[in-house]
XYZ file of C-alpha atoms in Angstrom:
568
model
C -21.712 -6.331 -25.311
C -20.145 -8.970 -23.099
C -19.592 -11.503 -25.595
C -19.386 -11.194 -29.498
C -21.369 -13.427 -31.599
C -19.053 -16.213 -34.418
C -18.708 -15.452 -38.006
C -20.577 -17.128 -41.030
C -18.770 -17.052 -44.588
C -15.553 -15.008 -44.023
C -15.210 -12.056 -45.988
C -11.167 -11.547 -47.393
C -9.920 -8.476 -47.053
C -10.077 -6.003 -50.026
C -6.418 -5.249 -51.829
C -5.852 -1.181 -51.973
C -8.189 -0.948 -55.190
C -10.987 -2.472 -54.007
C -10.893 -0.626 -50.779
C -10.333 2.976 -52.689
C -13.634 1.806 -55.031
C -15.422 1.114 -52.256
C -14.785 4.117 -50.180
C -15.160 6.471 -53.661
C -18.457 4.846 -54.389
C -19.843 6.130 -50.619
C -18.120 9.382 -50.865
C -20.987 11.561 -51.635
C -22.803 10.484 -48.308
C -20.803 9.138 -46.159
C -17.474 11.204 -46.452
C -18.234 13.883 -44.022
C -19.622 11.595 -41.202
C -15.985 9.655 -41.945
C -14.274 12.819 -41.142
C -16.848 13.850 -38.203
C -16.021 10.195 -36.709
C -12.192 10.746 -36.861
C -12.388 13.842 -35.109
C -13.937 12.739 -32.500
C -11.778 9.489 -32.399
C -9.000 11.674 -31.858
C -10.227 13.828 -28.733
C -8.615 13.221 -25.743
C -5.950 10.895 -24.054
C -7.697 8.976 -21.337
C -7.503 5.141 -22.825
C -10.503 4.058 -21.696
C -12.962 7.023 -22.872
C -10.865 6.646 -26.092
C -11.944 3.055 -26.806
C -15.422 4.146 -25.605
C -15.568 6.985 -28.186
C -14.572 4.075 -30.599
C -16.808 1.965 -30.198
C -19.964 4.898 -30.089
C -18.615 6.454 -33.473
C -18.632 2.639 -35.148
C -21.654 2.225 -34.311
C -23.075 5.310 -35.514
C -21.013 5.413 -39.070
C -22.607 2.233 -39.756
C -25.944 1.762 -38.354
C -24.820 -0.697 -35.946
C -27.152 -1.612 -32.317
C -24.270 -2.851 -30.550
C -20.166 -2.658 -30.958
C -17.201 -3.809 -28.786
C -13.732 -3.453 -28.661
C -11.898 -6.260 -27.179
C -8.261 -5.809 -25.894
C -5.691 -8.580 -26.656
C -3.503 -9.311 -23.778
C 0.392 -9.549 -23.572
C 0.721 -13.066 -24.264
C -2.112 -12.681 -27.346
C -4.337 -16.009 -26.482
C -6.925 -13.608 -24.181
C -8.741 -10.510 -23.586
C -6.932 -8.089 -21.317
C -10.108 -5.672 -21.249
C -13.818 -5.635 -23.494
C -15.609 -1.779 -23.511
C -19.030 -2.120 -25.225
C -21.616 -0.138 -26.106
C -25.166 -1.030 -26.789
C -25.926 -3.129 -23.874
C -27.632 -1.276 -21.177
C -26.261 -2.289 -17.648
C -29.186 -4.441 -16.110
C -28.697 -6.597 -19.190
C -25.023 -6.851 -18.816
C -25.276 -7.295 -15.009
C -27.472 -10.680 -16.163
C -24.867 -11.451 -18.252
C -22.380 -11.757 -15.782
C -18.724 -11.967 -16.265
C -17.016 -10.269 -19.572
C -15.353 -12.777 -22.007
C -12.040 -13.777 -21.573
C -11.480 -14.161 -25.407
C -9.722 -18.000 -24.983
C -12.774 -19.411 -27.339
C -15.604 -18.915 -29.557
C -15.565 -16.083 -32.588
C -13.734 -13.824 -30.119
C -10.713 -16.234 -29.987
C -10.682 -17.033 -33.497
C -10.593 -13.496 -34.006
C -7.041 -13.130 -31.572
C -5.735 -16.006 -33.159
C -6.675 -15.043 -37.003
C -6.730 -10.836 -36.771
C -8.594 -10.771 -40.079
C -11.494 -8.618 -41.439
C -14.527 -10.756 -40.693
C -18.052 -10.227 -42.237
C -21.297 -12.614 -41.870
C -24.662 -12.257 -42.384
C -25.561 -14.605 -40.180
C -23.424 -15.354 -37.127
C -25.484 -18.439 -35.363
C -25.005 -20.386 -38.443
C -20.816 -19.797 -38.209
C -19.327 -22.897 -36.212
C -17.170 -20.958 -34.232
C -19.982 -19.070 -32.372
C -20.402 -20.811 -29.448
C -20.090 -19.952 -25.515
C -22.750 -17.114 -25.292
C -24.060 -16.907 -22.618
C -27.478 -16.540 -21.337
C -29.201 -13.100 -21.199
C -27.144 -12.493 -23.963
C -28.927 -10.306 -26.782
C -30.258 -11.888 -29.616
C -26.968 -10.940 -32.218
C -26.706 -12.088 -36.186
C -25.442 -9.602 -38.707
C -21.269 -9.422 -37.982
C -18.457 -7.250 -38.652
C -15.204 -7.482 -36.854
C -11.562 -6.103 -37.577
C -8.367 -6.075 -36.157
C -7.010 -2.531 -34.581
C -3.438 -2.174 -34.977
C -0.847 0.558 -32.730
C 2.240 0.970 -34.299
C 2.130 -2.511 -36.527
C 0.868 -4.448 -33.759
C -2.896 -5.746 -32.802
C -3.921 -3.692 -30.105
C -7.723 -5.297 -30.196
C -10.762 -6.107 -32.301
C -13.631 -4.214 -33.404
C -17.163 -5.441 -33.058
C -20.333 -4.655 -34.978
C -23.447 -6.566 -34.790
C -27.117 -6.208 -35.811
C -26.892 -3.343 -38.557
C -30.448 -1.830 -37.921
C -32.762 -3.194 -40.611
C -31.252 -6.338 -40.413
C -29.386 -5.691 -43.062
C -25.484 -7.607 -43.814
C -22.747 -5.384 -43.689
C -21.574 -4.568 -46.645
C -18.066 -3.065 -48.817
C -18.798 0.311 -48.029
C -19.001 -0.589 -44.496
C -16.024 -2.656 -44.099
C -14.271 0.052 -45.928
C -15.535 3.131 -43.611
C -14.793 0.784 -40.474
C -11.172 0.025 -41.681
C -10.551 3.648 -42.156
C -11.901 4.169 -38.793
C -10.055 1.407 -37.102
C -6.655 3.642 -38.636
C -7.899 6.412 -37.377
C -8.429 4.710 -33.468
C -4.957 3.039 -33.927
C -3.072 6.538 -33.987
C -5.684 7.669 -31.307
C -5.059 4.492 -28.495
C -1.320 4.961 -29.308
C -1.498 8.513 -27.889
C -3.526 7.265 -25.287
C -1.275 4.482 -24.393
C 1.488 6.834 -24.189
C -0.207 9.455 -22.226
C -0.869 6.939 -19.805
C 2.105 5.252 -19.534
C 3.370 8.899 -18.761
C 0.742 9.057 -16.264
C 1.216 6.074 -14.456
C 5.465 6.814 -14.293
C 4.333 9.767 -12.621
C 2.061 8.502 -10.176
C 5.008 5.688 -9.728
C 7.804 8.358 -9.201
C 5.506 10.646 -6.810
C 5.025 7.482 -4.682
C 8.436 6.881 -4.516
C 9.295 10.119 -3.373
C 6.482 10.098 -0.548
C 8.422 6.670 0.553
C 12.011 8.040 0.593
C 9.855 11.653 2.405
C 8.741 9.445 5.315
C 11.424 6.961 5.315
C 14.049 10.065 6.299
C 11.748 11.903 8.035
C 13.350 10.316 11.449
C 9.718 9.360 12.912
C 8.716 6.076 13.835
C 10.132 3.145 11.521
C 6.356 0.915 11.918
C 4.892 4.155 10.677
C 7.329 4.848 7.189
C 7.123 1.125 6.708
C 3.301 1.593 6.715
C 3.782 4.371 4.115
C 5.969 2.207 1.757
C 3.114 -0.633 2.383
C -0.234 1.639 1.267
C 1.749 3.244 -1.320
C 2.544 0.347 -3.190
C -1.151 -0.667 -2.657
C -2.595 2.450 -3.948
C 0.215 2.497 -7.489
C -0.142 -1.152 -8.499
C -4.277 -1.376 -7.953
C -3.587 -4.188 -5.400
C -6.468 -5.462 -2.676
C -3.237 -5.379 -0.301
C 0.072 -3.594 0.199
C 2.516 -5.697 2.429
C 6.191 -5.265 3.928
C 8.064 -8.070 5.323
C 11.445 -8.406 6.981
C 13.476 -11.125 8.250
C 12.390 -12.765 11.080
C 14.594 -13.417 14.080
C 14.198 -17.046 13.699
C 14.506 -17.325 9.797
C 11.675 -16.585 7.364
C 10.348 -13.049 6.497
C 7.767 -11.735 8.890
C 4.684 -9.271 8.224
C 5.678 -6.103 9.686
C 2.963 -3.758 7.734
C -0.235 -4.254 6.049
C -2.531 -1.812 4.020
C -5.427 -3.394 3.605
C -9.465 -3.373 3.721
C -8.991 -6.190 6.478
C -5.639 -6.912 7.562
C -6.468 -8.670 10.651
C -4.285 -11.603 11.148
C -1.822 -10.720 8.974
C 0.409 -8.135 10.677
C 2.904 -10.455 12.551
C 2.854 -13.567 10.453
C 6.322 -15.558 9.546
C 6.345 -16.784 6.133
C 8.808 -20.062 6.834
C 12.662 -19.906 5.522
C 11.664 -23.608 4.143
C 8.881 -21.530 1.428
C 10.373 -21.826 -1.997
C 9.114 -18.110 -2.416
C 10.983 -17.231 0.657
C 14.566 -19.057 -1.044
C 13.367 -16.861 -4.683
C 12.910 -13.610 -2.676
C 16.005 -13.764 -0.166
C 18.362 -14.220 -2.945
C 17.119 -11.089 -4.547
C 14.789 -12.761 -6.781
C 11.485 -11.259 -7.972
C 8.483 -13.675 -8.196
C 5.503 -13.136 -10.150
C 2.189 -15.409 -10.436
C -1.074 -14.845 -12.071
C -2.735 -16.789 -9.073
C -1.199 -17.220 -6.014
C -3.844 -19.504 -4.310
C -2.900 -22.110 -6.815
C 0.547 -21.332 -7.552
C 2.429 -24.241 -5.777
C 5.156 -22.190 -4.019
C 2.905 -19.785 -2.093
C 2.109 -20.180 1.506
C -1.567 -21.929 1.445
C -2.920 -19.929 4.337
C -2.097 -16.227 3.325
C -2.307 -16.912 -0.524
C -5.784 -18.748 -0.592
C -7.501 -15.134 -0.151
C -5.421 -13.575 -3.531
C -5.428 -13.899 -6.885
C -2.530 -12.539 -9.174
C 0.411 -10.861 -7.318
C 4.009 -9.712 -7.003
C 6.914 -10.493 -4.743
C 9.552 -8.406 -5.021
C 12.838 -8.304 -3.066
C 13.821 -5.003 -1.309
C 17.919 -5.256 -1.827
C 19.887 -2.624 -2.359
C 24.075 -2.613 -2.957
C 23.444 -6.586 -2.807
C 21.747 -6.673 0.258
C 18.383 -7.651 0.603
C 16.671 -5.833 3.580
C 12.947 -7.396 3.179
C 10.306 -8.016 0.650
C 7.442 -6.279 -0.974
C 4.050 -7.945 -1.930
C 1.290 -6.731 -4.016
C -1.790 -9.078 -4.591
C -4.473 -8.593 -6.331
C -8.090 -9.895 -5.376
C -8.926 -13.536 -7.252
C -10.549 -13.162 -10.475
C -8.605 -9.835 -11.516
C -6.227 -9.432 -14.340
C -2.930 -10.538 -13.629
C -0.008 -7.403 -13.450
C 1.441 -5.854 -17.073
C 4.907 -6.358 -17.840
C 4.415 -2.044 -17.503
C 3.145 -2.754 -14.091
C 6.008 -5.207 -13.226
C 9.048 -2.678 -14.335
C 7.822 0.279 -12.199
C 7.045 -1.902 -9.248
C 10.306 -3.259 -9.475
C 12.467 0.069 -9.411
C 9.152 1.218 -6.671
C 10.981 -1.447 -4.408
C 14.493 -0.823 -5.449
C 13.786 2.899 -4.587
C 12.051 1.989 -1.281
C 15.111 -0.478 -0.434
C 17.526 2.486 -0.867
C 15.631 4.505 1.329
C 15.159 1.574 3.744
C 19.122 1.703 3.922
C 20.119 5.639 4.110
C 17.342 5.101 6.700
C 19.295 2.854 8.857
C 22.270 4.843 8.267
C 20.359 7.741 9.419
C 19.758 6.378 12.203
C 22.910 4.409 12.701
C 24.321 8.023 12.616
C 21.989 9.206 15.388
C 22.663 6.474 17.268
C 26.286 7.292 17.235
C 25.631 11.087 18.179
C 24.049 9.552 21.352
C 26.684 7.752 22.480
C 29.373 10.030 21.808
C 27.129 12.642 23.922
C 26.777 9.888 26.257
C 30.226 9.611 26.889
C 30.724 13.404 26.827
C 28.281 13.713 29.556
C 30.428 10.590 31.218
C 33.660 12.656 30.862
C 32.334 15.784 32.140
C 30.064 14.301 35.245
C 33.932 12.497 36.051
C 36.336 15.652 35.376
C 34.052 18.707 36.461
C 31.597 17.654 39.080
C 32.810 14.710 40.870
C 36.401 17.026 41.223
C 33.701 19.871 42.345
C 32.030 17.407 44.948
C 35.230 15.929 46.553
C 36.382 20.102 46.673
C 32.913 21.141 48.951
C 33.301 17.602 50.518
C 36.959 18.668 51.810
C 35.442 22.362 52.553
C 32.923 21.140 54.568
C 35.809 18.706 56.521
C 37.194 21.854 57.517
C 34.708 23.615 58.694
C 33.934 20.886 60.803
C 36.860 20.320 62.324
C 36.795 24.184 63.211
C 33.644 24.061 65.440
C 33.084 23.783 68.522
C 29.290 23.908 68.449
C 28.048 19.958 68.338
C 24.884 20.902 66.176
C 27.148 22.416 63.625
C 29.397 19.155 63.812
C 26.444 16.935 63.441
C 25.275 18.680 60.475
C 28.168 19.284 58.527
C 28.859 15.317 59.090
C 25.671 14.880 57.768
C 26.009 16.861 54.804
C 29.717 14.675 54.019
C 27.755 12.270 54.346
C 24.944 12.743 51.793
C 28.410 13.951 49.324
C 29.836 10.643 49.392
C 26.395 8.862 48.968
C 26.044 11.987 45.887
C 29.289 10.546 44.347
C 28.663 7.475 44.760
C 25.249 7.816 42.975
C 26.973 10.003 40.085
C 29.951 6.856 39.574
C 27.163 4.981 39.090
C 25.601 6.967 36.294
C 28.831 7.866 34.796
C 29.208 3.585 34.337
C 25.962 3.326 33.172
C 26.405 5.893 30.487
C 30.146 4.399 29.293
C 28.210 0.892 29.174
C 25.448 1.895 26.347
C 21.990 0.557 26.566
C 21.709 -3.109 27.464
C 21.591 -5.849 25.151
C 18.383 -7.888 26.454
C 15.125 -6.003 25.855
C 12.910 -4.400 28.886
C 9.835 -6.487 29.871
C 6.211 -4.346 28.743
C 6.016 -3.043 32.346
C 9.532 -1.340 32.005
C 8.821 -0.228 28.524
C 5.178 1.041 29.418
C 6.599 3.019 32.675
C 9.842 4.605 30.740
C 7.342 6.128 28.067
C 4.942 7.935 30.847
C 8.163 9.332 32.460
C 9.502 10.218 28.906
C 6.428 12.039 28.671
C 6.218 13.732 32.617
C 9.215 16.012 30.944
C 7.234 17.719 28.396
C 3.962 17.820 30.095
C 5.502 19.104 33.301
C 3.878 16.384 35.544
C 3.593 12.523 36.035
C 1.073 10.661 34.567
C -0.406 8.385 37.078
C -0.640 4.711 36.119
C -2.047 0.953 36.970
C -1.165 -2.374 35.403
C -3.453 -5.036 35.879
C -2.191 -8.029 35.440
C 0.951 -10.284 34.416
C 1.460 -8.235 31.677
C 5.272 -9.489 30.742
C 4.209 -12.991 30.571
C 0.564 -12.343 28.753
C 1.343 -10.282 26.228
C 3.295 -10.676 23.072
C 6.494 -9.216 21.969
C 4.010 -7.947 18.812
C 1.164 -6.687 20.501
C 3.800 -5.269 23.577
C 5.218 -3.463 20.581
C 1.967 -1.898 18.998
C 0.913 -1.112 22.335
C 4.078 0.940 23.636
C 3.609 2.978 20.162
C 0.124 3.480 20.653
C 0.539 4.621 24.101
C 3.349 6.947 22.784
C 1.035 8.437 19.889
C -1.570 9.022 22.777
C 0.954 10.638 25.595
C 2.041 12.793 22.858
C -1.516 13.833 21.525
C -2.519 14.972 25.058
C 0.623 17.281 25.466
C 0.326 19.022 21.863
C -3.280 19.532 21.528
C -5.089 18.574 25.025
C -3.829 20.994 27.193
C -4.285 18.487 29.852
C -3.312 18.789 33.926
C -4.097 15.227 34.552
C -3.600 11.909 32.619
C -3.842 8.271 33.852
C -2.729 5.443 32.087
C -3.787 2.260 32.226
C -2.704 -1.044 30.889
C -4.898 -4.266 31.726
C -3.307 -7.481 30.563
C -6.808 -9.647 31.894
C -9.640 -8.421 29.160
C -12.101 -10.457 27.139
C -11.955 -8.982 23.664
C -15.934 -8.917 22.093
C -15.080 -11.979 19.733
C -14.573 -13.721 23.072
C -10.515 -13.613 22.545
C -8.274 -12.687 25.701
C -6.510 -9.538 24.970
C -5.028 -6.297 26.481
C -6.249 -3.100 26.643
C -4.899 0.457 27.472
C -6.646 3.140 28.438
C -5.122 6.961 28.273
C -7.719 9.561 29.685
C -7.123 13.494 30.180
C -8.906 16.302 31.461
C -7.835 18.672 28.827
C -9.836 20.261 25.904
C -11.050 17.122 24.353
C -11.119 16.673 20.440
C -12.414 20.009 18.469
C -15.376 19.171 15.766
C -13.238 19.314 12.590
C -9.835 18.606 13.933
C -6.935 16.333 12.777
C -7.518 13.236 13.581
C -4.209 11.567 12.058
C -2.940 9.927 14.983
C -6.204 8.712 16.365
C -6.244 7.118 12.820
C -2.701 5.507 13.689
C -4.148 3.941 16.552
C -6.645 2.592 15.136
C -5.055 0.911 11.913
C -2.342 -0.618 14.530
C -5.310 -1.799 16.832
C -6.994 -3.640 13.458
C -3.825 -5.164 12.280
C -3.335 -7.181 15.164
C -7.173 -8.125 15.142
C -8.199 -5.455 17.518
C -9.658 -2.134 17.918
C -9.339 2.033 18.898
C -11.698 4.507 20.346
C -12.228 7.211 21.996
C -14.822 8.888 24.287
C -15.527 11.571 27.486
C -12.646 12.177 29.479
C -11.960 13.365 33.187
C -12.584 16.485 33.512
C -15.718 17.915 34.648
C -18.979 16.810 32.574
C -17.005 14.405 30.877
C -14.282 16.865 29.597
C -10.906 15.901 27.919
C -10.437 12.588 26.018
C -10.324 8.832 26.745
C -8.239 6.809 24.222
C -9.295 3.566 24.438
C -7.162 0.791 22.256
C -7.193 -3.040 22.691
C -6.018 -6.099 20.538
C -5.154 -10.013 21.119
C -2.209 -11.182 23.711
């Protein structure tokens, strides 16, 4: 019933001994259906089958055709949620959109949460705004349903079969019944509040889980990302951190379609930006209206939260959870756990860094170690065979002998030489300016020759330092990791070849890059895991592109070809 009808002659509420004479007078009959109805009132804790059961038992204590409950929203001028029963869903589907409660009998009813009773609601001035398709509705009866003091909702009834008015002994059973439902959407409230908590805590932990787990840093930000997607209902879960320029920047995206998202700088001039780097949250019931959002990534959202991720007064990024237009805008319930969701996910975010801050260290002290010990044991070692071999050749006479010892002195000195350079290499730590795509792309295949016990062969095609960006260089390297690694665990492959082409034409017309990683191993079992082919493919469509995979080298099309492509 997506729209209650308006009230005719109000009806005041019975004092205690009218109600008690009422209710006597109907004992006889209706007293056992009264009890039947709060039993079944009270059965279970889900909130929604709870107002459902409501609604059904209404209608069937008092010969109603159709009854609603409508749920009064936090700031009590609207409808938060409206469960009916009577209206089959074609009809409803015709009707359209459920009332918002802002006007009509159904806002008169928020505004004034008294009994109402009318025999004939067209004839009441405050019925207006039904819409069409609506079913023909004129015998009323609506009452308030309180939770702990407070209006949770009101109660519909319309059309009391017959066509008779609802009368005392109705309003009486009804008000009974609406006691009854308070005490059983309380429990439900609270059983879902406890629900939701839970859901809320086991997210968290899943965050701080992959956030430690010391894997890759675009994948545990992707976590946090579809985690808070999947707790707060949102059409989009999105992580941003400051940008090298100023601004926060997109770094993950869970989303139906992400594309063009992943990647984009939200300004340092955005108000939002000012709110959210000094640790603020921001909320808005519509962000493509609300004056401080970004026009071109709020347009596509409707309500949504903000929320800083700072932890020991340091803000590290942001967190964003909008909702599609049209939806209901987040609970104050909603707000609180999101809130400590991101404070949690900030703290992780940090022992994260100092994770790897710590693992960082442990490299260079091993670097400088392996420094130490290349200087003290095996240059000392060199120069000793280098002076042994001096000897000997002095102590020849045979001029082949001479020759070759010189030789070998020779290739010593070049040896140390070699090793001095290493040793300052190591005591220098990695250099500050970042390795071109080329580098970056050949450093991973050797990376991987260790494991695999052979060298991947490889072609670039292409400028592909200058064409591609640092974004997509980035996605690519880690999808070309995630496939390397693939083919040594599970492909049992002899031969790989790798290569990156910098010159493609993506099918939307778009220049792009693609890379290409094909094996003659085993090729991908019916059945198996397919978790990092799914990796590569959500990085492919968050920059706009795409992931496949197909027949690979060995004979009759044997092994695997990972195919993966996006925009320069």
């Amino acid at each position: 019933m997506p729209v209650a009808p308006s009230p005719g002659p109000d009806v005041p509420p019975p004092g205690p001994e009218q109600s008690a004479a009422g209710l006597r007078a109907g004992t006889d009959t209706r007293l056992p259906r009264l009890l039947e109805a709060m039993r079944t009132v009270g059965r279970g804790l889900e909130l929604h089958s709870t107002l459902e059961r409501i609604c059904e038992t209404a209608a069937a204590l008092t010969g109603a055709r159709y009854a609603a409950i409508g749920v009064v929203d936090e700031h009590g001028d609207g409808l938060a949620d409206f469960v009916h029963q009577g209206v089959d869903e074609a009809t409803a589907r015709r009707i359209g959109r459920l009332p918002a409660g802002h006007g009509g009998l159904l806002g008169a009813l928020i505004r004034d949460p008294e009994p109402v009773r009318l025999g004939d609601l067209t004839a009441d001035p405050r019925s207006w705004g039904i819409p069409a398709h609506h079913p023909p509705m004129r015998t009323f009866l609506g009452l308030p349903i309180r939770v702990q003091g407070e209006v949770f909702g009101n109660l519909y009834l319309t059309e009391k079969h017959g066509g008779e008015p609802f009368d005392d002994e109705d309003l009486d059973m009804v008000r009974v019944l609406a006691t009854e439902a308070g005490i059983a959407v309380g429990n439900a409230r609270l059983y879902e509040a406890a629900q939701q908590r839970e859901r809320w805590i086991d997210g968290s932990v899943a965050v701080t889980t992959a956030l430690l787990s010391g894997g890759d840093a675009d994948d545990a930000l992707q976590v946090v990302a579809e985690q808070a997607r999947r707790l707060s209902g949102a059409a989009a879960g999105i992580v941003l951190l400051p940008a090298d320029r100023g601004g926060l920047e997109i770094v993950a995206v869970a989303a139906d379609r992400p594309s063009g998202l992943l990647g984009t700088v939200v300004p340092p001039e955005s108000e939002v930006v000012a709110e959210l780097l000094a640790g603020q949250p921001v909320f808005t019931d519509d962000a493509a209206t609300d004056g401080r959002m970004p026009t071109g990534l709020a347009r596509r959202f409707g309500p949504a939260m903000m929320l800083p991720l700072h932890s020991e007064g340091r803000v590290l990024g942001s967190l964003v959870m909008p909702r599609s237009p049209g939806e209901h805008a987040f609970t104050e319930a909603e707000r609180t756990l999101a809130v400590q969701f991101a404070a949690q996910a900030a703290l992780a975010l940090m022992m994260a860094e100092a994770q790897r801050d710590r693992e960082r260290l442990a490299v260079f002290e091993d670097r400088d170690r392996i420094a130490r010990d290349l200087h003290d044991l095996v240059i000392q070692r060199l120069f000793a065979t280098g002076m042994l071999l001096e000897n000997a050749q002095r102590g020849s006479v045979v001029p082949e002998v001479r020759d070759g010892v010189a030789k070998a002195v020779g290739e010593l000195d070049i040896t140390i030489q070699e090793i001095r350079s290493a040793i300052f290499a190591l005591q220098q730590g990695p250099a500050e300016v970042p390795s071109g795509l080329r580098t970056r792309v050949l450093r991973e295949i050797s990376m991987a020759a260790v494991p695999l016990g052979f060298r991947p062969s490889h072609r670039l095609v292409g400028p592909v330092d200058t064409l591609v960006g640092e974004l997509t260089g980035k996605n690519l390297v880690a999808a070309l990791r995630e496939a390397l690694s693939n083919a040594f665990r599970h492909a049992g492959a002899s031969r790989i070849d790798v290569v990156v082409d910098a010159t493609v034409t993506l099918p939307d017309g778009r220049p792009g890059v693609r890379l290409s990683v094909a094996d003659d191993g085993v090729g991908i079992p019916e059945g198996g895991r397919r978790s990092g082919l799914s990796n590569l493919k959500r990085r492919a469509e968050s920059l706009g592109g795409d992931s496949s995979h197909g027949p690979g080298l060995g004979e009759n099309g044997g092994g695997t070809t990972v195919v993966w492509q996006a925009p320069h």
